[in-house]
Short mmCIF file of C-alpha atoms in Angstrom, two decimals:
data_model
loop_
_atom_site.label_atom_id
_atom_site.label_comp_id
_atom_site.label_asym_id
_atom_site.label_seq_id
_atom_site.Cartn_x
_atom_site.Cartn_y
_atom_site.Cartn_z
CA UNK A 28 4.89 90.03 -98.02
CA UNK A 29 6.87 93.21 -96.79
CA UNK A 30 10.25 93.28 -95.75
CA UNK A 31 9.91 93.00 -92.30
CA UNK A 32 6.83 90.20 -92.18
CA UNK A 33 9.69 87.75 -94.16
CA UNK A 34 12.58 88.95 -91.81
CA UNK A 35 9.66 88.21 -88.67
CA UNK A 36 8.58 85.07 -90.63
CA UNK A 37 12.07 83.60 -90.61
CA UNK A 38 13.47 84.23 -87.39
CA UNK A 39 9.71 82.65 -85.93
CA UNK A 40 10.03 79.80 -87.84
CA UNK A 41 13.91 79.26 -87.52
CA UNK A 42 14.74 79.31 -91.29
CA UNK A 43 18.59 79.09 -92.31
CA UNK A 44 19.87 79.46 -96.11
CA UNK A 45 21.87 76.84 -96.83
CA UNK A 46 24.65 77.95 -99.95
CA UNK A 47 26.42 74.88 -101.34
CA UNK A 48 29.46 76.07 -103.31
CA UNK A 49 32.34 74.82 -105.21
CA UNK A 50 34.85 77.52 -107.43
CA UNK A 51 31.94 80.46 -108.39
CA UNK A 52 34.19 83.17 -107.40
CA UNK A 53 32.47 85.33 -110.06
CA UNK A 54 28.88 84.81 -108.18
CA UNK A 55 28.96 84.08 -104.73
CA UNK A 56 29.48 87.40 -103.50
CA UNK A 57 26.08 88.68 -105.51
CA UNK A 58 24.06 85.68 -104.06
CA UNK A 59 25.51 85.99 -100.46
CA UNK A 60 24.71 89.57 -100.48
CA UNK A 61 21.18 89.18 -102.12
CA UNK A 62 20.38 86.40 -99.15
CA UNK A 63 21.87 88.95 -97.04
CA UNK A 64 18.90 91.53 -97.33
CA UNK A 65 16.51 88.95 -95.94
CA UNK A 66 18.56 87.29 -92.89
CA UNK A 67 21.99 86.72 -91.58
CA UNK A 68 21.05 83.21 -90.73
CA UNK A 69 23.57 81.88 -93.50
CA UNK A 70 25.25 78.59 -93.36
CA UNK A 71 27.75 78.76 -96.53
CA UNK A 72 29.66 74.92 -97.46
CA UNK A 73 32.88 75.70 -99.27
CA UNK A 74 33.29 72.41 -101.10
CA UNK A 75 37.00 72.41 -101.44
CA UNK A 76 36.98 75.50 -103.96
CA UNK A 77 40.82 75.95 -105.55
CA UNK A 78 39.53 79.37 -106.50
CA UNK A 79 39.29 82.63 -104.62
CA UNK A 80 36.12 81.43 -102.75
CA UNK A 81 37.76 81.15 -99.40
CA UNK A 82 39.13 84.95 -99.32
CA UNK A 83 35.57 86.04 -100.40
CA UNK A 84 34.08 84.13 -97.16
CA UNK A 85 36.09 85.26 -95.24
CA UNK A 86 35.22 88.80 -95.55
CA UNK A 87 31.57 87.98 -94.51
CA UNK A 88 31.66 87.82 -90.16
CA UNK A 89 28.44 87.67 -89.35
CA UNK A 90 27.55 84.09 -91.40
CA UNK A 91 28.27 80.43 -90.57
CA UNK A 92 31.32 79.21 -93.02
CA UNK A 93 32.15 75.42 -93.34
CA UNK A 94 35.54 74.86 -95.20
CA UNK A 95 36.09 71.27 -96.65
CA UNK A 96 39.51 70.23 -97.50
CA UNK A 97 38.68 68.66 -100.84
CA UNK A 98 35.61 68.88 -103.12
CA UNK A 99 33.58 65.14 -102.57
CA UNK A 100 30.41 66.57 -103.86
CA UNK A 101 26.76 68.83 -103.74
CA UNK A 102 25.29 65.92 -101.87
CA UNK A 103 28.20 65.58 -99.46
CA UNK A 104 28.18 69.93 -98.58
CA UNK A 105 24.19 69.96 -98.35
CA UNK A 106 24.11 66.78 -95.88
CA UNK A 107 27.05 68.85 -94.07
CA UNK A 108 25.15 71.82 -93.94
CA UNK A 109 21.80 70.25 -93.23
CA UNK A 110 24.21 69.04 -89.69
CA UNK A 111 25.09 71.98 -88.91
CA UNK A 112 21.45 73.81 -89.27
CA UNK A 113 19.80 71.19 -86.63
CA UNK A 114 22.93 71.77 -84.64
CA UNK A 115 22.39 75.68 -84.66
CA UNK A 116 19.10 74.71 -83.87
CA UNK A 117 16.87 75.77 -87.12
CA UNK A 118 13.67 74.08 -88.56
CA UNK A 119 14.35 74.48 -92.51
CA UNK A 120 17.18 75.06 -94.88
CA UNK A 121 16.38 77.24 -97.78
CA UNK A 122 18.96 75.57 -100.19
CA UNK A 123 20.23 77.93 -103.05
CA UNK A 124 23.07 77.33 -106.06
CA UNK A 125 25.84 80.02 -105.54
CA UNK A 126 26.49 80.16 -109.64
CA UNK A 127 23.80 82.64 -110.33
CA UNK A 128 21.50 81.49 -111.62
CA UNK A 129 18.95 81.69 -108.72
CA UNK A 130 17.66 85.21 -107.41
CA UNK A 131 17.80 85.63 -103.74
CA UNK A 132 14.66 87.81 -103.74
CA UNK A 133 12.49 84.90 -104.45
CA UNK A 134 13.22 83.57 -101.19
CA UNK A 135 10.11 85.15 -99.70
CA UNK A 136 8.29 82.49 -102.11
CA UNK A 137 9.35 80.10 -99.77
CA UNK A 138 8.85 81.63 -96.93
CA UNK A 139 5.54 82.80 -97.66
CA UNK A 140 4.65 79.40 -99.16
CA UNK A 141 5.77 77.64 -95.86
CA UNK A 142 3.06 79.80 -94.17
CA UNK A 143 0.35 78.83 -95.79
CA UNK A 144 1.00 75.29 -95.54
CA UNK A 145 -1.02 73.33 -92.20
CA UNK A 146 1.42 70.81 -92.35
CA UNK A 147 5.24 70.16 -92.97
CA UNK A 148 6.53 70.18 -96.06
CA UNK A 149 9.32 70.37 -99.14
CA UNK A 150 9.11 73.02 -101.54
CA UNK A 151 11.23 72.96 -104.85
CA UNK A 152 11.61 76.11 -106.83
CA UNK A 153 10.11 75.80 -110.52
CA UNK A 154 11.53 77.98 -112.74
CA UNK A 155 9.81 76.92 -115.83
CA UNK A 156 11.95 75.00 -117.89
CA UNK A 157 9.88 76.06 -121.21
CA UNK A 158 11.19 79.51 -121.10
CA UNK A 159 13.35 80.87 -123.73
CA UNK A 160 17.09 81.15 -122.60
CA UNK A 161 16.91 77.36 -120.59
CA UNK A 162 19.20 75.02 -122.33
CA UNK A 163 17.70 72.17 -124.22
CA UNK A 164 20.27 69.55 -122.55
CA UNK A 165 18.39 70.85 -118.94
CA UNK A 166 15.32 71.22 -120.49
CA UNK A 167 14.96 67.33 -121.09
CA UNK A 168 16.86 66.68 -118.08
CA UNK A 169 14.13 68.11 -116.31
CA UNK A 170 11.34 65.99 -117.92
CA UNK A 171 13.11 62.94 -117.34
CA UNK A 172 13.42 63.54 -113.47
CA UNK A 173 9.70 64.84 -113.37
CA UNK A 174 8.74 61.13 -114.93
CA UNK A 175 10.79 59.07 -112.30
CA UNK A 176 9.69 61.02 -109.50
CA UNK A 177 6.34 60.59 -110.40
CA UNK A 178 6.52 57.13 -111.31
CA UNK A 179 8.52 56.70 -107.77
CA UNK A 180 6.18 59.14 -105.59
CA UNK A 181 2.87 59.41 -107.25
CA UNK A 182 3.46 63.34 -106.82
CA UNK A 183 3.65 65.09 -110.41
CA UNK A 184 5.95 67.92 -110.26
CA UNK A 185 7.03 70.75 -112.97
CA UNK A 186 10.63 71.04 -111.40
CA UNK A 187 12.20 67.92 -109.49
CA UNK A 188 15.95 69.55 -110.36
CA UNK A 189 15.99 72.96 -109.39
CA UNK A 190 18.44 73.22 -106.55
CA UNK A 191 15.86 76.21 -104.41
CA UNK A 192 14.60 74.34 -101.78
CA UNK A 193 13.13 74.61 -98.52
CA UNK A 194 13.41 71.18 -96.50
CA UNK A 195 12.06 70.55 -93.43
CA UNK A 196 15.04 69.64 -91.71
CA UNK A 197 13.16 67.33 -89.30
CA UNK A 198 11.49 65.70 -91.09
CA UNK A 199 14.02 64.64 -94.03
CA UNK A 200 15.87 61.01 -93.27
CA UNK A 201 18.70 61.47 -91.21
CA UNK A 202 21.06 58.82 -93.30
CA UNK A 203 21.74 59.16 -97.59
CA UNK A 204 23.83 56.66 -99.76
CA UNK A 205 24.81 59.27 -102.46
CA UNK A 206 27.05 62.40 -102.46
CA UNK A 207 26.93 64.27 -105.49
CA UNK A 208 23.98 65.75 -107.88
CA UNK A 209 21.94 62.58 -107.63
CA UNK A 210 21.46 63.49 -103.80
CA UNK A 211 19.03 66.02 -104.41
CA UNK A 212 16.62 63.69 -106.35
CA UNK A 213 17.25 60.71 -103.52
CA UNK A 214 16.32 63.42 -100.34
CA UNK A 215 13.38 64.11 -102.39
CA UNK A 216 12.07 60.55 -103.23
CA UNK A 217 12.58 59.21 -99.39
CA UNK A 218 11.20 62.24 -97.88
CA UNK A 219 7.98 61.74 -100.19
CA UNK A 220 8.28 58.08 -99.18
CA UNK A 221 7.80 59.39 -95.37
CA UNK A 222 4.66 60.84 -96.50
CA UNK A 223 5.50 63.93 -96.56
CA UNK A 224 4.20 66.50 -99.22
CA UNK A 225 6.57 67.75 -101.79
CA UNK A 226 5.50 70.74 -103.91
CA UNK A 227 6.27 73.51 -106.75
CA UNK A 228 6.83 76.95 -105.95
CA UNK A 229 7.27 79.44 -108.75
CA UNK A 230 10.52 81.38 -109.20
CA UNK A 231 12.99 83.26 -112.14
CA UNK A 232 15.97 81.80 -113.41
CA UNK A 233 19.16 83.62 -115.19
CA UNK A 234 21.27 81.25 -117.29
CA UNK A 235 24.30 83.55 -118.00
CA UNK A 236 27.04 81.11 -120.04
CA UNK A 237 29.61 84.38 -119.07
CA UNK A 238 29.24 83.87 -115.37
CA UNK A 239 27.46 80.52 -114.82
CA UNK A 240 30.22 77.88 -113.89
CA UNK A 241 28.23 74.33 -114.11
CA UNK A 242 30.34 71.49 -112.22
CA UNK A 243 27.53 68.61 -114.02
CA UNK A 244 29.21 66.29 -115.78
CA UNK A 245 26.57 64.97 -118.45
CA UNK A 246 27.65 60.99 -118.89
CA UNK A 247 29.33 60.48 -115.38
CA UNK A 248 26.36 62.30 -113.62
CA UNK A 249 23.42 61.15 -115.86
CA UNK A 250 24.80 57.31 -115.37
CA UNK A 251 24.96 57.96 -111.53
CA UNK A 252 20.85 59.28 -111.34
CA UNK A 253 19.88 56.55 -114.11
CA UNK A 254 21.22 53.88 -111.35
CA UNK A 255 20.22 55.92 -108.69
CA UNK A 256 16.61 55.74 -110.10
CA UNK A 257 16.86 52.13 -111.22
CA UNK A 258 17.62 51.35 -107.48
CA UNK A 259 14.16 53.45 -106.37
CA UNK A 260 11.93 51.97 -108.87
CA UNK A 261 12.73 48.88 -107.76
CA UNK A 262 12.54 49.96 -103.91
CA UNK A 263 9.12 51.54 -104.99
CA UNK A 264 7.34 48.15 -106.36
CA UNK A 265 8.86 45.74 -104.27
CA UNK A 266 8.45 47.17 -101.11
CA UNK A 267 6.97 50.96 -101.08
CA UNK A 268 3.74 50.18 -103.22
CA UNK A 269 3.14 47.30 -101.04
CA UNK A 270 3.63 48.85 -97.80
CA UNK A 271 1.07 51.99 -98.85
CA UNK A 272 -1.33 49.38 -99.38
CA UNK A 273 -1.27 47.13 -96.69
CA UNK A 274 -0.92 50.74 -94.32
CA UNK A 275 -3.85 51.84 -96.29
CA UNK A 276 -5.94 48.65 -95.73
CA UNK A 277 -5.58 48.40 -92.05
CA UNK A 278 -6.85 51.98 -91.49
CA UNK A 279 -10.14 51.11 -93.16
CA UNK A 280 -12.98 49.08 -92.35
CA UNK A 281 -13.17 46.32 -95.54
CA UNK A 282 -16.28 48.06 -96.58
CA UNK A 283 -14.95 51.38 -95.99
CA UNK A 284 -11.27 50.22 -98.61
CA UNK A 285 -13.89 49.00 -101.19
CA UNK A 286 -15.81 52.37 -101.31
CA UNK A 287 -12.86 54.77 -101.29
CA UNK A 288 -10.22 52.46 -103.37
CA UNK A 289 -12.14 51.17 -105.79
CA UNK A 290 -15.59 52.34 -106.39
CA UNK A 291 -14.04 55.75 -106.05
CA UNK A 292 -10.46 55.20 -107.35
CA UNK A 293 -9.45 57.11 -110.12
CA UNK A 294 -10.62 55.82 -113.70
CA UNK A 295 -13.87 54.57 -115.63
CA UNK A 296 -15.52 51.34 -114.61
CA UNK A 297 -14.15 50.04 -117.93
CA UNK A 298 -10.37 51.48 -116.69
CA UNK A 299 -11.03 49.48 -113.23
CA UNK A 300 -12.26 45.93 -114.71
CA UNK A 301 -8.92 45.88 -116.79
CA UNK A 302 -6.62 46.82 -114.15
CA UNK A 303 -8.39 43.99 -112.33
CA UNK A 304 -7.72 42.00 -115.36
CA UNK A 305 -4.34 42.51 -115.81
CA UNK A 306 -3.92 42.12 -111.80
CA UNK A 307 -5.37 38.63 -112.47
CA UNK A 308 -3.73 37.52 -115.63
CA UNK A 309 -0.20 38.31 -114.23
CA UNK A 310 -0.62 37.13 -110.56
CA UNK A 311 -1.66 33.37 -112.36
CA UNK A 312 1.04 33.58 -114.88
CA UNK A 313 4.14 31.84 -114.19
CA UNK A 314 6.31 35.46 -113.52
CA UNK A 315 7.58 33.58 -109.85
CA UNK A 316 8.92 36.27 -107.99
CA UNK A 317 8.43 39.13 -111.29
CA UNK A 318 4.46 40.01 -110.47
CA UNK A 319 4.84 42.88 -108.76
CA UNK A 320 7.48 44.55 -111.13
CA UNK A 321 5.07 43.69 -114.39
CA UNK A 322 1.83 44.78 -113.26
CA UNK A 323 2.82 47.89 -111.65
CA UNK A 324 4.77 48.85 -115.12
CA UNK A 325 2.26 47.46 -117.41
CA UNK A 326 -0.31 49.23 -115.54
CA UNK A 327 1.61 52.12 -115.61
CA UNK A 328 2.54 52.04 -119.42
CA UNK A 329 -1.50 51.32 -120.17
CA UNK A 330 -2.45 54.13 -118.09
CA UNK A 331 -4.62 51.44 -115.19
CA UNK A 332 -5.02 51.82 -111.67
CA UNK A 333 -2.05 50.37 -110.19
CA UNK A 334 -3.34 49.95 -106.62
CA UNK A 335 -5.92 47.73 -108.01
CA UNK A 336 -3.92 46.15 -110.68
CA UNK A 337 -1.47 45.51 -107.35
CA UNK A 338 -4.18 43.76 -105.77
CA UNK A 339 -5.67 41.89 -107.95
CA UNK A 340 -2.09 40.42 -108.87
CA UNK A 341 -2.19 38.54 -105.21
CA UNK A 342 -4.37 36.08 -106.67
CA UNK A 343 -1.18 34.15 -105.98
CA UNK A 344 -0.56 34.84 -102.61
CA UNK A 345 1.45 31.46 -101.06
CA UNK A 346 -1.85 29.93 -99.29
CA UNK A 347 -3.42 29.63 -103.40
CA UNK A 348 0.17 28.76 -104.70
CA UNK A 349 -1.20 24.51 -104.43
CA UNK A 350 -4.09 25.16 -106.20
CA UNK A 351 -2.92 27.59 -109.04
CA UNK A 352 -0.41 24.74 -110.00
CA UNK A 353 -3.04 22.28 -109.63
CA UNK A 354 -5.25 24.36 -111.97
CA UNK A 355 -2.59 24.52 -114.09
CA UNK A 356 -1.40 21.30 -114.75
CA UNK A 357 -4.81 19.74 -115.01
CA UNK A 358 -5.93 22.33 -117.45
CA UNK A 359 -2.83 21.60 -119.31
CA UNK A 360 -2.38 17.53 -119.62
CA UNK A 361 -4.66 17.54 -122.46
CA UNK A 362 -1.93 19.68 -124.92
CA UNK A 363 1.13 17.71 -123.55
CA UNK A 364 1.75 13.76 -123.37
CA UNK A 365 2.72 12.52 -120.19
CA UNK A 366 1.67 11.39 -117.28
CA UNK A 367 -2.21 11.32 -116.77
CA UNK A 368 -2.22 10.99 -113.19
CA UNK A 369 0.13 14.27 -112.63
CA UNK A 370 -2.31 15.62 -110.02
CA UNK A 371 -1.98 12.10 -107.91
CA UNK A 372 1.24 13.50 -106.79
CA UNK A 373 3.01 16.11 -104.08
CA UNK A 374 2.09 19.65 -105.64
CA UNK A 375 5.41 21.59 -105.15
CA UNK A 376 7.51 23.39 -107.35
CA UNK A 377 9.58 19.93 -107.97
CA UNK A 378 6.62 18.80 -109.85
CA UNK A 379 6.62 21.88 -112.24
CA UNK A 380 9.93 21.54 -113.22
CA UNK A 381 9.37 18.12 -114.11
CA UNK A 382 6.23 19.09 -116.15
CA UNK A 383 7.03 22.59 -117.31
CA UNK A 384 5.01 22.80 -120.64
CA UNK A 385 2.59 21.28 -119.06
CA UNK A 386 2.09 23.79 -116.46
CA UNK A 387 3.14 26.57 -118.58
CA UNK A 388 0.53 26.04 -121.49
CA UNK A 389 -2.10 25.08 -117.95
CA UNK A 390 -1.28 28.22 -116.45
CA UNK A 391 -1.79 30.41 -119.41
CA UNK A 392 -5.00 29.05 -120.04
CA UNK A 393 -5.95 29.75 -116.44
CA UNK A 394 -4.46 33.30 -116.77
CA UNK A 395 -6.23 34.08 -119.77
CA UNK A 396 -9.76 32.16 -118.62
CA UNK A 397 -9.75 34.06 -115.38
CA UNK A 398 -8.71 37.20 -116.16
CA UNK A 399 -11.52 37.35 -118.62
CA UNK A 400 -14.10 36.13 -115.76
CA UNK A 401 -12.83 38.63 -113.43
CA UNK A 402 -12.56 41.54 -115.96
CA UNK A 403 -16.07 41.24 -117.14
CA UNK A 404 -17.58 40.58 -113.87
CA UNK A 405 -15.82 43.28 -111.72
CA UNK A 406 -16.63 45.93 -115.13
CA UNK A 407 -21.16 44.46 -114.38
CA UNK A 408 -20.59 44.98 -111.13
CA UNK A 409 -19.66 48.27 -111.26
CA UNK A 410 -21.55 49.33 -113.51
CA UNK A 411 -24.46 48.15 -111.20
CA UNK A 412 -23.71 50.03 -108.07
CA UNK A 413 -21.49 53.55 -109.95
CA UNK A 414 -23.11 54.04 -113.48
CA UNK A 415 -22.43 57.28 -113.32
CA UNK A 416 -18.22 56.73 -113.45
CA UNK A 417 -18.46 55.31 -117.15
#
């Protein structure tokens, strides 16, 4: 794109650069004026800087400058600045780092990225972390925030950390529980939860260690993201894996959800009769109140389709709950002594604690005797009506 077609671009579509910064006196100036070439639609965040930042800003009249008193964090000055934007009335924020180490003239990327998109979406620079020059402490970094997100989204990125972003302000949740470098992988994760597509965009990267001024702090802020993503995994099995698939049943015709989700789901036949399997074995196992967490990340860690896994596992949905524990128990008495007539009485969870081995060794049998079934017989009958996906 030429000069003018980005300068058009982002005026029509009512793009604002958003510049977070906290004490880089040495680089601000270079990435303001960079940004400047492009637009004067500039929202800059001064997190409480103690260093010359707010005499630089303050030679710059024609941008929108937000002082904070005290620093609180990068989370706390982007959802600042993402206010202000919708208040100045603009549809995305292209987010950039003020140390230096992102180059303003990538920002028609974005813009030109935006373009060619027919929907709304989030764009994260990649500046490919394989590189020489990247540090191996990011490097890594990196990967391990590429593996949550994906595990969390089902989106596979290259770059989940770079902080070059274009979000559609709109579109993004309007409430966030953290404020500091964690933010930028929770705004990610929720806005993917809202369905809306997250994507790479290529871009450089300078790591200078003689300019760069890095304000991570590599045990305070890795223990803040590793809870942070311990708090979305758990969000994302219990109650966003669920939701996608009961949304995802109702808009289909039962016919229609068997031909698209499992015929055609990802994976061989063979791949689909074990994730039923597993589905099975753990939804009759006695994991009360664990079967969604296990078969999502055993069906994760032995590379199986989750969704089916997922709902196969419902086996034990509350109206089979009385005859699972019947199954159990009865399938059980022969290994235990006790009372023969067990299945004479009220089947509730009072009668399982009274018989526990019992219903434990029962209800492995049953796990392991049904899975089996349901393994073998979901694997012939796929191989009956899809040959072809062995």
């Amino acid at each position: 794109m030429t000069l003018p077609e980005v300068q058009n671009a982002i005026s029509e579509k009512k793009i604002c650069v958003l510049i977070p910064t906290y004490n880089n006196e040495k680089t601000l100036k270079r990435v303001i004026n960079g940004v400047l070439n492009y637009t004067e639609n500039i929202i800059v965040v001064n997190d409480g800087s103690t260093d010359s930042t707010k005499e630089i800003l303050n030679e710059y009249h024609q941008i929108d400058v937000i002082n904070l008193p005290e620093n609180k964090g990068k989370g706390n000055g982007l959802k600042i600045g993402f206010r202000k934007a919708k208040e100045l009335g603009y549809n995305y924020a292209i987010t950039i780092d003020s140390d230096g180490q992102h180059y303003p003239d990538d920002l028609p990327v974005f813009v030109e990225a935006l373009l060619n998109e027919n929907e709304e979406v989030l764009l994260i620079g990649n500046r490919n972390m394989a590189q020489d020059g990247i540090p191996k402490k990011s490097s890594f970094g990196n990967r391990f925030s590429n593996f949550w997100f994906w595990f969390e989204t089902g989106i596979r990125l290259e770059d989940t950390q770079s902080g070059y972003r274009l979000y559609p302000l709109h579109k993004i949740p309007k409430k966030y529980f953290t404020p500091k470098f964690e933010f930028e992988i929770e705004i990610i994760v929720r806005t993917a939860w809202r369905h809306i597509p997250v994507k790479n965009v290529p871009i450089k990267v300078l790591y200078d260690p003689a300019e760069r001024v890095s304000h991570f702090r590599p045990f305070k802020d890795f223990t803040r993201i590793s809870i942070l993503n311990t708090i979305l995994v758990t969000i994302t099995l219990l109650y966003i894996i669920p939701r996608n698939f009961v949304n995802n049943f109702k808009k289909k015709s039962f016919k229609r959800f068997i031909q698209e989700d499992v015929l055609e789901s990802d994976g061989t036949n063979r791949t689909k009769a074990f994730s039923i399997a597993l589905g099975v074995f753990i939804g009759l196992s006695p994991f009360w109140g664990f079967h969604t967490l296990l078969v999502i990340s055993l069906a994760v860690l032995f590379k199986l389709n989750k969704v089916l896994a997922f709902v196969a596992s419902n086996v034990s949905l509350p109206p089979f709950i009385p005859f699972v524990i019947a199954a159990s128990l009865f399938l059980g008495a022969p290994f235990v002594s006790g009372d023969s007539n067990i299945l004479s009485q009220d089947l509730n969870f009072e009668l399982v604690k009274n018989n526990l081995l019992q219903y434990v060794i029962g209800s492995a049998i049953l796990a392991s005797t049904l899975s089996l079934i349901s393994g073998v017989a979901t694997f012939l009958f796929l191989n009956k009506v899809s040959p072809e996906n062995n």
